CSV table of C-alpha atoms in Angstrom, one decimal:
chain,number,residue,atom,x,y,z
A,1,UNK,CA,38.8,27.3,-16.6
A,2,UNK,CA,36.4,24.9,-18.2
A,3,UNK,CA,33.0,24.0,-16.7
A,4,UNK,CA,31.1,20.8,-17.6
A,5,UNK,CA,28.1,18.8,-16.4
A,6,UNK,CA,27.6,16.2,-19.1
A,7,UNK,CA,27.5,13.2,-16.8
A,8,UNK,CA,25.1,11.2,-14.7
A,9,UNK,CA,23.2,13.6,-12.5
A,10,UNK,CA,25.0,16.6,-13.9
A,11,UNK,CA,23.3,20.0,-13.9
A,12,UNK,CA,24.7,23.5,-14.7
A,13,UNK,CA,24.6,26.1,-17.5
A,14,UNK,CA,27.8,27.9,-18.2
A,15,UNK,CA,27.3,31.6,-19.2
A,16,UNK,CA,30.7,33.2,-19.0
A,17,UNK,CA,34.1,33.4,-17.3
A,18,UNK,CA,36.6,36.1,-16.6
A,19,UNK,CA,40.1,36.2,-14.9
A,20,UNK,CA,41.4,38.9,-12.7
A,21,UNK,CA,44.7,39.4,-10.9
A,22,UNK,CA,43.3,37.7,-7.8
A,23,UNK,CA,40.7,35.1,-9.0
A,24,UNK,CA,39.2,33.1,-11.8
A,25,UNK,CA,35.5,33.8,-12.0
A,26,UNK,CA,32.8,31.6,-13.6
A,27,UNK,CA,29.1,32.7,-14.0
A,28,UNK,CA,26.7,29.8,-14.0
A,29,UNK,CA,23.0,29.0,-13.8
A,30,UNK,CA,21.2,26.0,-12.5
A,31,UNK,CA,19.0,24.3,-15.2
A,32,UNK,CA,15.4,23.7,-14.3
A,33,UNK,CA,14.1,20.2,-13.9
A,34,UNK,CA,13.4,18.6,-17.3
A,35,UNK,CA,9.7,18.9,-17.8
A,36,UNK,CA,9.0,21.1,-14.8
A,37,UNK,CA,9.8,24.5,-13.2
A,38,UNK,CA,11.6,23.2,-10.1
A,39,UNK,CA,15.3,24.1,-9.8
A,40,UNK,CA,17.9,23.7,-7.0
A,41,UNK,CA,20.1,20.6,-7.6
A,42,UNK,CA,23.5,21.2,-9.3
A,43,UNK,CA,26.5,19.0,-10.0
A,44,UNK,CA,29.4,20.0,-12.2
A,45,UNK,CA,33.1,20.1,-12.5
A,46,UNK,CA,35.7,22.8,-13.2
A,47,UNK,CA,38.9,21.9,-15.1
A,48,UNK,CA,42.3,23.5,-15.6
A,49,UNK,CA,42.1,25.1,-12.1
A,50,UNK,CA,45.2,23.8,-10.2
A,51,UNK,CA,46.4,26.3,-7.6
A,52,UNK,CA,43.9,28.9,-8.7
A,53,UNK,CA,41.5,30.9,-6.5
A,54,UNK,CA,38.1,30.2,-7.9
A,55,UNK,CA,35.0,32.3,-7.5
A,56,UNK,CA,31.9,30.5,-8.8
A,57,UNK,CA,28.8,32.7,-9.2
A,58,UNK,CA,25.4,30.8,-9.5
A,59,UNK,CA,23.5,33.8,-10.7
A,60,UNK,CA,19.9,32.4,-10.6
A,61,UNK,CA,20.0,31.1,-7.0
A,62,UNK,CA,17.2,33.3,-5.9
A,63,UNK,CA,14.9,31.6,-8.4
A,64,UNK,CA,15.4,28.2,-6.8
A,65,UNK,CA,12.6,26.0,-5.5
A,66,UNK,CA,13.6,26.9,-1.9
A,67,UNK,CA,15.8,30.0,-1.9
A,68,UNK,CA,15.6,30.1,1.9
A,69,UNK,CA,17.6,26.9,1.7
A,70,UNK,CA,20.8,28.8,0.6
A,71,UNK,CA,21.0,30.6,4.0
A,72,UNK,CA,23.7,28.9,6.0
A,73,UNK,CA,24.3,26.4,3.2
A,74,UNK,CA,27.9,25.4,2.2
A,75,UNK,CA,28.6,23.7,-1.1
A,76,UNK,CA,30.1,20.2,-1.3
A,77,UNK,CA,33.3,19.8,-3.3
A,78,UNK,CA,35.5,16.8,-4.1
A,79,UNK,CA,38.6,16.1,-6.1
A,80,UNK,CA,38.2,12.3,-6.3
A,81,UNK,CA,34.3,12.0,-6.0
A,82,UNK,CA,34.7,9.9,-2.9
A,83,UNK,CA,35.6,12.3,-0.2
A,84,UNK,CA,33.3,15.3,-0.1
A,85,UNK,CA,33.9,18.4,2.1
A,86,UNK,CA,32.2,21.8,2.4
A,87,UNK,CA,33.7,25.0,1.0
A,88,UNK,CA,33.1,28.7,1.6
A,89,UNK,CA,29.7,29.7,0.3
A,90,UNK,CA,27.7,32.9,0.6
A,91,UNK,CA,24.2,33.8,-0.5
A,92,UNK,CA,23.4,37.5,-0.9
A,93,UNK,CA,19.7,37.2,-1.8
A,94,UNK,CA,20.4,37.0,-5.5
A,95,UNK,CA,23.4,34.8,-6.3
A,96,UNK,CA,25.2,32.0,-4.6
A,97,UNK,CA,29.0,32.7,-4.5
A,98,UNK,CA,31.4,29.8,-3.9
A,99,UNK,CA,35.1,30.5,-3.2
A,100,UNK,CA,37.8,27.8,-3.3
A,101,UNK,CA,41.6,27.6,-3.6
A,102,UNK,CA,41.8,24.6,-5.8
A,103,UNK,CA,44.5,22.0,-4.9
A,104,UNK,CA,44.2,20.0,-8.1
A,105,UNK,CA,43.5,20.5,-11.8
A,106,UNK,CA,39.9,19.3,-11.6
A,107,UNK,CA,37.3,19.8,-8.9
A,108,UNK,CA,33.6,18.7,-8.6
A,109,UNK,CA,30.9,20.8,-7.0
A,110,UNK,CA,27.5,19.4,-5.9
A,111,UNK,CA,24.5,20.4,-3.9
A,112,UNK,CA,25.0,17.2,-1.9
A,113,UNK,CA,27.3,14.2,-2.6
A,114,UNK,CA,25.7,12.4,-5.5
A,115,UNK,CA,24.6,8.8,-5.7
A,116,UNK,CA,24.7,7.7,-9.3
A,117,UNK,CA,22.7,5.2,-11.3
A,118,UNK,CA,25.8,2.9,-11.4
A,119,UNK,CA,26.0,3.1,-7.6
A,120,UNK,CA,22.3,2.1,-7.4
A,121,UNK,CA,22.9,-0.9,-9.7
A,122,UNK,CA,25.9,-1.9,-7.6
A,123,UNK,CA,23.8,-1.7,-4.4
A,124,UNK,CA,21.0,-3.9,-5.6
A,125,UNK,CA,23.4,-6.4,-7.3
A,126,UNK,CA,25.4,-6.8,-4.1
A,127,UNK,CA,22.3,-7.1,-1.9
A,128,UNK,CA,20.9,-10.0,-4.0
A,129,UNK,CA,24.0,-12.1,-3.2
A,130,UNK,CA,22.7,-12.4,0.4
A,131,UNK,CA,20.5,-15.4,1.0
A,132,UNK,CA,18.3,-13.0,3.0
A,133,UNK,CA,17.5,-10.9,0.0
A,134,UNK,CA,15.4,-11.3,-3.2
A,135,UNK,CA,15.2,-8.8,-6.0
A,136,UNK,CA,12.3,-8.2,-8.4
A,137,UNK,CA,11.5,-5.6,-11.0
A,138,UNK,CA,8.0,-4.3,-10.4
A,139,UNK,CA,7.8,-2.5,-13.7
A,140,UNK,CA,9.5,0.2,-15.8
A,141,UNK,CA,10.0,3.9,-15.2
A,142,UNK,CA,8.9,6.5,-17.7
A,143,UNK,CA,12.2,6.0,-19.5
A,144,UNK,CA,12.0,2.2,-19.3
A,145,UNK,CA,14.4,1.6,-16.4
A,146,UNK,CA,13.6,-1.2,-13.9
A,147,UNK,CA,11.9,-0.3,-10.7
A,148,UNK,CA,13.8,-2.5,-8.3
A,149,UNK,CA,12.2,-4.1,-5.2
A,150,UNK,CA,14.4,-5.8,-2.6
A,151,UNK,CA,12.6,-8.2,-0.3
A,152,UNK,CA,14.7,-8.8,2.8
A,153,UNK,CA,13.8,-11.6,5.2
A,154,UNK,CA,11.5,-14.6,4.7
A,155,UNK,CA,7.9,-13.5,4.1
A,156,UNK,CA,5.4,-14.9,6.6
A,157,UNK,CA,1.9,-14.0,7.7
A,158,UNK,CA,3.2,-13.7,11.2
A,159,UNK,CA,5.8,-11.0,10.4
A,160,UNK,CA,5.3,-7.3,10.1
A,161,UNK,CA,5.5,-5.9,6.6
A,162,UNK,CA,7.8,-2.8,6.6
A,163,UNK,CA,8.3,-0.7,3.4
A,164,UNK,CA,11.2,1.6,2.9
A,165,UNK,CA,11.0,4.0,-0.1
A,166,UNK,CA,14.2,5.9,-1.2
A,167,UNK,CA,14.6,9.0,-3.2
A,168,UNK,CA,11.2,9.9,-4.6
A,169,UNK,CA,12.7,13.4,-5.2
A,170,UNK,CA,15.6,13.1,-7.6
A,171,UNK,CA,18.1,15.5,-6.1
A,172,UNK,CA,17.8,14.3,-2.5
A,173,UNK,CA,20.7,12.0,-2.7
A,174,UNK,CA,21.2,11.7,1.0
A,175,UNK,CA,18.1,9.3,0.8
A,176,UNK,CA,20.2,6.9,-1.3
A,177,UNK,CA,23.1,6.9,1.2
A,178,UNK,CA,20.6,6.4,4.1
A,179,UNK,CA,19.0,3.4,2.3
A,180,UNK,CA,22.5,2.0,1.6
A,181,UNK,CA,23.5,2.1,5.2
A,182,UNK,CA,20.2,0.5,6.3
A,183,UNK,CA,20.4,-2.3,3.7
A,184,UNK,CA,24.1,-3.1,4.6
A,185,UNK,CA,23.3,-3.5,8.3
A,186,UNK,CA,20.1,-5.4,7.7
A,187,UNK,CA,22.0,-7.9,5.5
A,188,UNK,CA,24.9,-8.3,8.0
A,189,UNK,CA,24.6,-11.9,9.1
A,190,UNK,CA,26.7,-11.2,12.2
A,191,UNK,CA,24.5,-8.3,13.5
A,192,UNK,CA,22.4,-9.6,16.3
A,193,UNK,CA,19.9,-6.7,16.1
A,194,UNK,CA,19.3,-7.3,12.4
A,195,UNK,CA,18.9,-11.1,12.9
A,196,UNK,CA,16.4,-10.5,15.7
A,197,UNK,CA,14.4,-7.9,13.7
A,198,UNK,CA,14.2,-10.2,10.6
A,199,UNK,CA,12.7,-12.9,12.8
A,200,UNK,CA,9.8,-10.5,13.4
A,201,UNK,CA,9.6,-8.4,10.2
A,202,UNK,CA,10.1,-8.6,6.4
A,203,UNK,CA,11.4,-5.5,4.6
A,204,UNK,CA,10.2,-4.3,1.2
A,205,UNK,CA,12.7,-1.8,0.0
A,206,UNK,CA,12.6,0.4,-3.1
A,207,UNK,CA,16.2,1.9,-3.0
A,208,UNK,CA,15.5,4.5,-5.6
A,209,UNK,CA,12.0,5.5,-6.8
A,210,UNK,CA,13.1,8.2,-9.2
A,211,UNK,CA,15.9,6.8,-11.4
A,212,UNK,CA,15.1,8.9,-14.4
A,213,UNK,CA,15.1,12.2,-12.5
A,214,UNK,CA,18.3,11.2,-10.7
A,215,UNK,CA,20.2,10.7,-14.0
A,216,UNK,CA,18.7,13.8,-15.5
A,217,UNK,CA,20.0,16.0,-12.7
A,218,UNK,CA,16.6,17.1,-11.5
A,219,UNK,CA,15.8,18.2,-8.0
A,220,UNK,CA,12.3,16.8,-7.7
A,221,UNK,CA,10.5,15.3,-10.7
A,222,UNK,CA,10.6,12.1,-12.7
A,223,UNK,CA,11.0,11.6,-16.5
A,224,UNK,CA,7.5,12.9,-17.2
A,225,UNK,CA,7.9,16.0,-15.1
A,226,UNK,CA,5.8,14.6,-12.2
A,227,UNK,CA,6.6,15.1,-8.5
A,228,UNK,CA,6.2,11.5,-7.4
A,229,UNK,CA,5.5,12.5,-3.8
A,230,UNK,CA,2.3,14.3,-5.0
A,231,UNK,CA,1.1,11.3,-7.1
A,232,UNK,CA,-0.1,8.8,-4.4
A,233,UNK,CA,-3.8,9.7,-4.5
A,234,UNK,CA,-4.1,8.8,-8.1
A,235,UNK,CA,-0.9,7.5,-9.7
A,236,UNK,CA,-0.7,7.2,-13.5
A,237,UNK,CA,0.8,4.2,-15.3
A,238,UNK,CA,1.8,6.6,-18.0
A,239,UNK,CA,3.1,9.6,-16.1
A,240,UNK,CA,4.0,8.2,-12.6
A,241,UNK,CA,4.5,4.5,-13.1
A,242,UNK,CA,7.1,4.4,-10.2
A,243,UNK,CA,4.2,5.2,-7.8
A,244,UNK,CA,1.6,3.2,-9.8
A,245,UNK,CA,3.5,-0.1,-9.6
A,246,UNK,CA,4.8,0.3,-6.0
A,247,UNK,CA,1.3,1.2,-4.6
A,248,UNK,CA,-0.2,-1.8,-6.5
A,249,UNK,CA,2.4,-4.1,-4.9
A,250,UNK,CA,1.6,-2.6,-1.5
A,251,UNK,CA,-2.1,-3.3,-2.0
A,252,UNK,CA,-1.3,-7.0,-2.9
A,253,UNK,CA,1.2,-7.6,0.0
A,254,UNK,CA,0.0,-5.2,2.7
A,255,UNK,CA,1.8,-2.6,4.8
A,256,UNK,CA,2.3,-2.5,8.6
A,257,UNK,CA,4.8,0.4,8.4
A,258,UNK,CA,6.2,2.7,5.7
A,259,UNK,CA,9.1,5.1,5.8
A,260,UNK,CA,9.6,7.5,2.8
A,261,UNK,CA,13.2,8.9,2.9
A,262,UNK,CA,13.9,12.5,1.8
A,263,UNK,CA,16.1,15.6,2.3
A,264,UNK,CA,15.0,19.1,3.3
A,265,UNK,CA,16.6,22.2,1.8
A,266,UNK,CA,15.9,24.6,4.7
A,267,UNK,CA,16.0,22.9,8.1
A,268,UNK,CA,19.4,21.8,9.6
A,269,UNK,CA,17.9,18.8,11.4
A,270,UNK,CA,16.8,15.2,11.0
A,271,UNK,CA,13.1,14.8,11.7
A,272,UNK,CA,9.9,13.1,10.5
A,273,UNK,CA,6.8,14.6,9.0
A,274,UNK,CA,3.8,13.5,11.1
A,275,UNK,CA,0.5,12.0,10.1
A,276,UNK,CA,-1.8,13.6,12.7
A,277,UNK,CA,-4.0,15.2,10.0
A,278,UNK,CA,-5.1,12.1,8.1
A,279,UNK,CA,-8.8,11.2,8.3
A,280,UNK,CA,-8.0,7.7,9.8
A,281,UNK,CA,-5.7,9.0,12.6
A,282,UNK,CA,-6.5,7.5,15.9
A,283,UNK,CA,-5.1,6.7,19.4
A,284,UNK,CA,-3.3,3.6,18.1
A,285,UNK,CA,-1.4,5.6,15.4
A,286,UNK,CA,-0.7,8.4,17.8
A,287,UNK,CA,0.9,6.0,20.2
A,288,UNK,CA,3.0,4.3,17.4
A,289,UNK,CA,4.1,7.7,16.1
A,290,UNK,CA,5.3,8.9,19.5
A,291,UNK,CA,6.9,5.5,20.3
A,292,UNK,CA,8.9,5.5,17.1
A,293,UNK,CA,10.2,9.1,17.6
A,294,UNK,CA,11.1,8.4,21.2
A,295,UNK,CA,12.9,5.2,20.3
A,296,UNK,CA,14.9,6.9,17.5
A,297,UNK,CA,16.0,9.7,19.8
A,298,UNK,CA,17.4,7.1,22.2
A,299,UNK,CA,19.2,5.2,19.5
A,300,UNK,CA,20.6,8.1,17.5
A,301,UNK,CA,21.6,11.5,18.7
A,302,UNK,CA,21.2,12.7,15.1
A,303,UNK,CA,17.4,12.4,15.4
A,304,UNK,CA,15.2,15.0,17.1
A,305,UNK,CA,11.6,16.0,17.2
A,306,UNK,CA,11.7,19.6,18.3
A,307,UNK,CA,12.0,21.1,14.8
A,308,UNK,CA,10.1,19.9,11.8
A,309,UNK,CA,7.1,20.7,9.6
A,310,UNK,CA,3.9,22.2,11.0
A,311,UNK,CA,1.5,19.5,12.1
A,312,UNK,CA,-1.7,19.2,9.9
A,313,UNK,CA,-5.0,19.9,11.6
A,314,UNK,CA,-7.4,17.0,12.0
A,315,UNK,CA,-8.6,15.8,8.6
A,316,UNK,CA,-6.6,18.3,6.7
A,317,UNK,CA,-3.6,16.2,5.5
A,318,UNK,CA,-2.7,16.2,1.8
A,319,UNK,CA,-3.5,12.6,0.8
A,320,UNK,CA,-1.6,13.0,-2.5
A,321,UNK,CA,1.6,12.8,-0.3
A,322,UNK,CA,3.1,9.3,0.1
A,323,UNK,CA,3.3,8.9,3.8
A,324,UNK,CA,-0.2,10.5,4.4
A,325,UNK,CA,-1.8,8.4,1.7
A,326,UNK,CA,-0.2,5.1,2.9
A,327,UNK,CA,-1.0,5.8,6.6
A,328,UNK,CA,-4.6,6.5,5.7
A,329,UNK,CA,-5.1,3.7,3.2
A,330,UNK,CA,-3.5,1.0,5.3
A,331,UNK,CA,-4.3,2.5,8.7
A,332,UNK,CA,-0.6,2.0,9.6
A,333,UNK,CA,2.3,4.1,10.7
A,334,UNK,CA,3.8,5.8,7.7
A,335,UNK,CA,6.2,8.7,8.0
A,336,UNK,CA,8.4,10.9,5.8
A,337,UNK,CA,12.0,11.0,7.1
A,338,UNK,CA,13.8,14.2,6.3
A,339,UNK,CA,17.6,14.9,6.4
A,340,UNK,CA,19.4,18.2,5.9
A,341,UNK,CA,21.2,19.4,2.8
A,342,UNK,CA,23.1,21.7,5.3
A,343,UNK,CA,24.3,20.2,8.6
A,344,UNK,CA,22.8,18.8,11.7
A,345,UNK,CA,22.8,21.9,13.9
A,346,UNK,CA,22.6,19.8,17.0
A,347,UNK,CA,25.8,17.9,16.2
A,348,UNK,CA,27.6,20.0,13.5
A,349,UNK,CA,30.6,18.9,11.4
A,350,UNK,CA,32.4,22.0,10.1
A,351,UNK,CA,34.4,20.0,7.5
A,352,UNK,CA,31.7,17.9,5.9
A,353,UNK,CA,28.3,19.1,7.2
A,354,UNK,CA,25.6,16.5,6.9
A,355,UNK,CA,27.5,13.9,5.0
A,356,UNK,CA,27.6,10.5,3.2
A,357,UNK,CA,28.9,8.7,6.3
A,358,UNK,CA,26.4,10.4,8.6
A,359,UNK,CA,23.5,9.5,6.2
A,360,UNK,CA,24.6,5.9,6.1
A,361,UNK,CA,25.0,5.7,9.8
A,362,UNK,CA,21.6,7.3,10.3
A,363,UNK,CA,20.1,4.6,8.0
A,364,UNK,CA,21.8,1.9,10.0
A,365,UNK,CA,20.5,3.3,13.2
A,366,UNK,CA,16.9,2.7,12.0
A,367,UNK,CA,17.4,-1.1,12.5
A,368,UNK,CA,17.9,-0.8,16.3
A,369,UNK,CA,15.0,1.7,16.4
A,370,UNK,CA,12.6,-0.6,14.6
A,371,UNK,CA,13.5,-3.6,16.9
A,372,UNK,CA,12.4,-1.5,19.9
A,373,UNK,CA,8.9,-0.9,18.4
A,374,UNK,CA,8.2,-3.7,15.9
A,375,UNK,CA,5.9,-5.6,18.3
A,376,UNK,CA,3.7,-2.5,18.6
A,377,UNK,CA,3.0,-2.1,14.9
């Protein structure tokens, strides 16, 4: 058996292997984020394993950013990098053990189905073909990649300005699949809901905030080792240019609503992180926040508001976090959307868990939800 991770988004360290009469064992470690101490994302492949019983030991799992996230988690595997399914995984408090009877000579393992840089480039290139969409580069990342902004709809002073930010945290690839599903529906010229929504709103979409971290195989940080979702109070052009340029553009255009799309390691649910604790929270924002959640629950059974993060006490929100900072700065509804790395416990899928198709569908469901509340923003 050979183990490798030298590709876009790859992350694993090979330590050793041994073969017994019943299994082929590999002992691996997850590499820490480049420039930081975070560690949880992995993506690698095993070769020369056809018809073998594999036992993969990730020996430093207990040192992960969120070791609680391994409880109830099942690893994603694929033979063709298109169809991803879950496989038998067990966490004993120290190591993560993955067991698989391999059907082919090569198999990929990932924390969640990856969304590569090439897929990002394909997404924005395809989107710009639509007459509804315009693409601009706001600036460069730390490693000089373009920070792409898609403007969808015809800008007008009479329309609401809705911002969608994808994948501030590098390893939360479900955010990219969510944004892809949302963009494809929004650009569907035969979708009556999208047509109606774009008559009332214009969308400003950053499909991937953290391209450098994505490519490096990080779980959270960018190319300078910064957690972008903790940079919004005082972004740096040198160390967090992704936030610096996006926030400056927001200040020049304005914001009526912002959704920051993420994944959560521990909770097996889809939910939003609320803004009750910002200094500028008032009855108008409380009404909008409740209205949005109630509308999404009607539109998508994948969304719920029973489980989520603790609500901040009044005036105690961390304004370095994107959604809190944007809500407070622009006095608008701004929320963090969280999806699971595990499964949606309310509507589980034993084969795939929370998946690519569910993430895309959840993103598409946002369009109907927004149409229900856009006049109240």
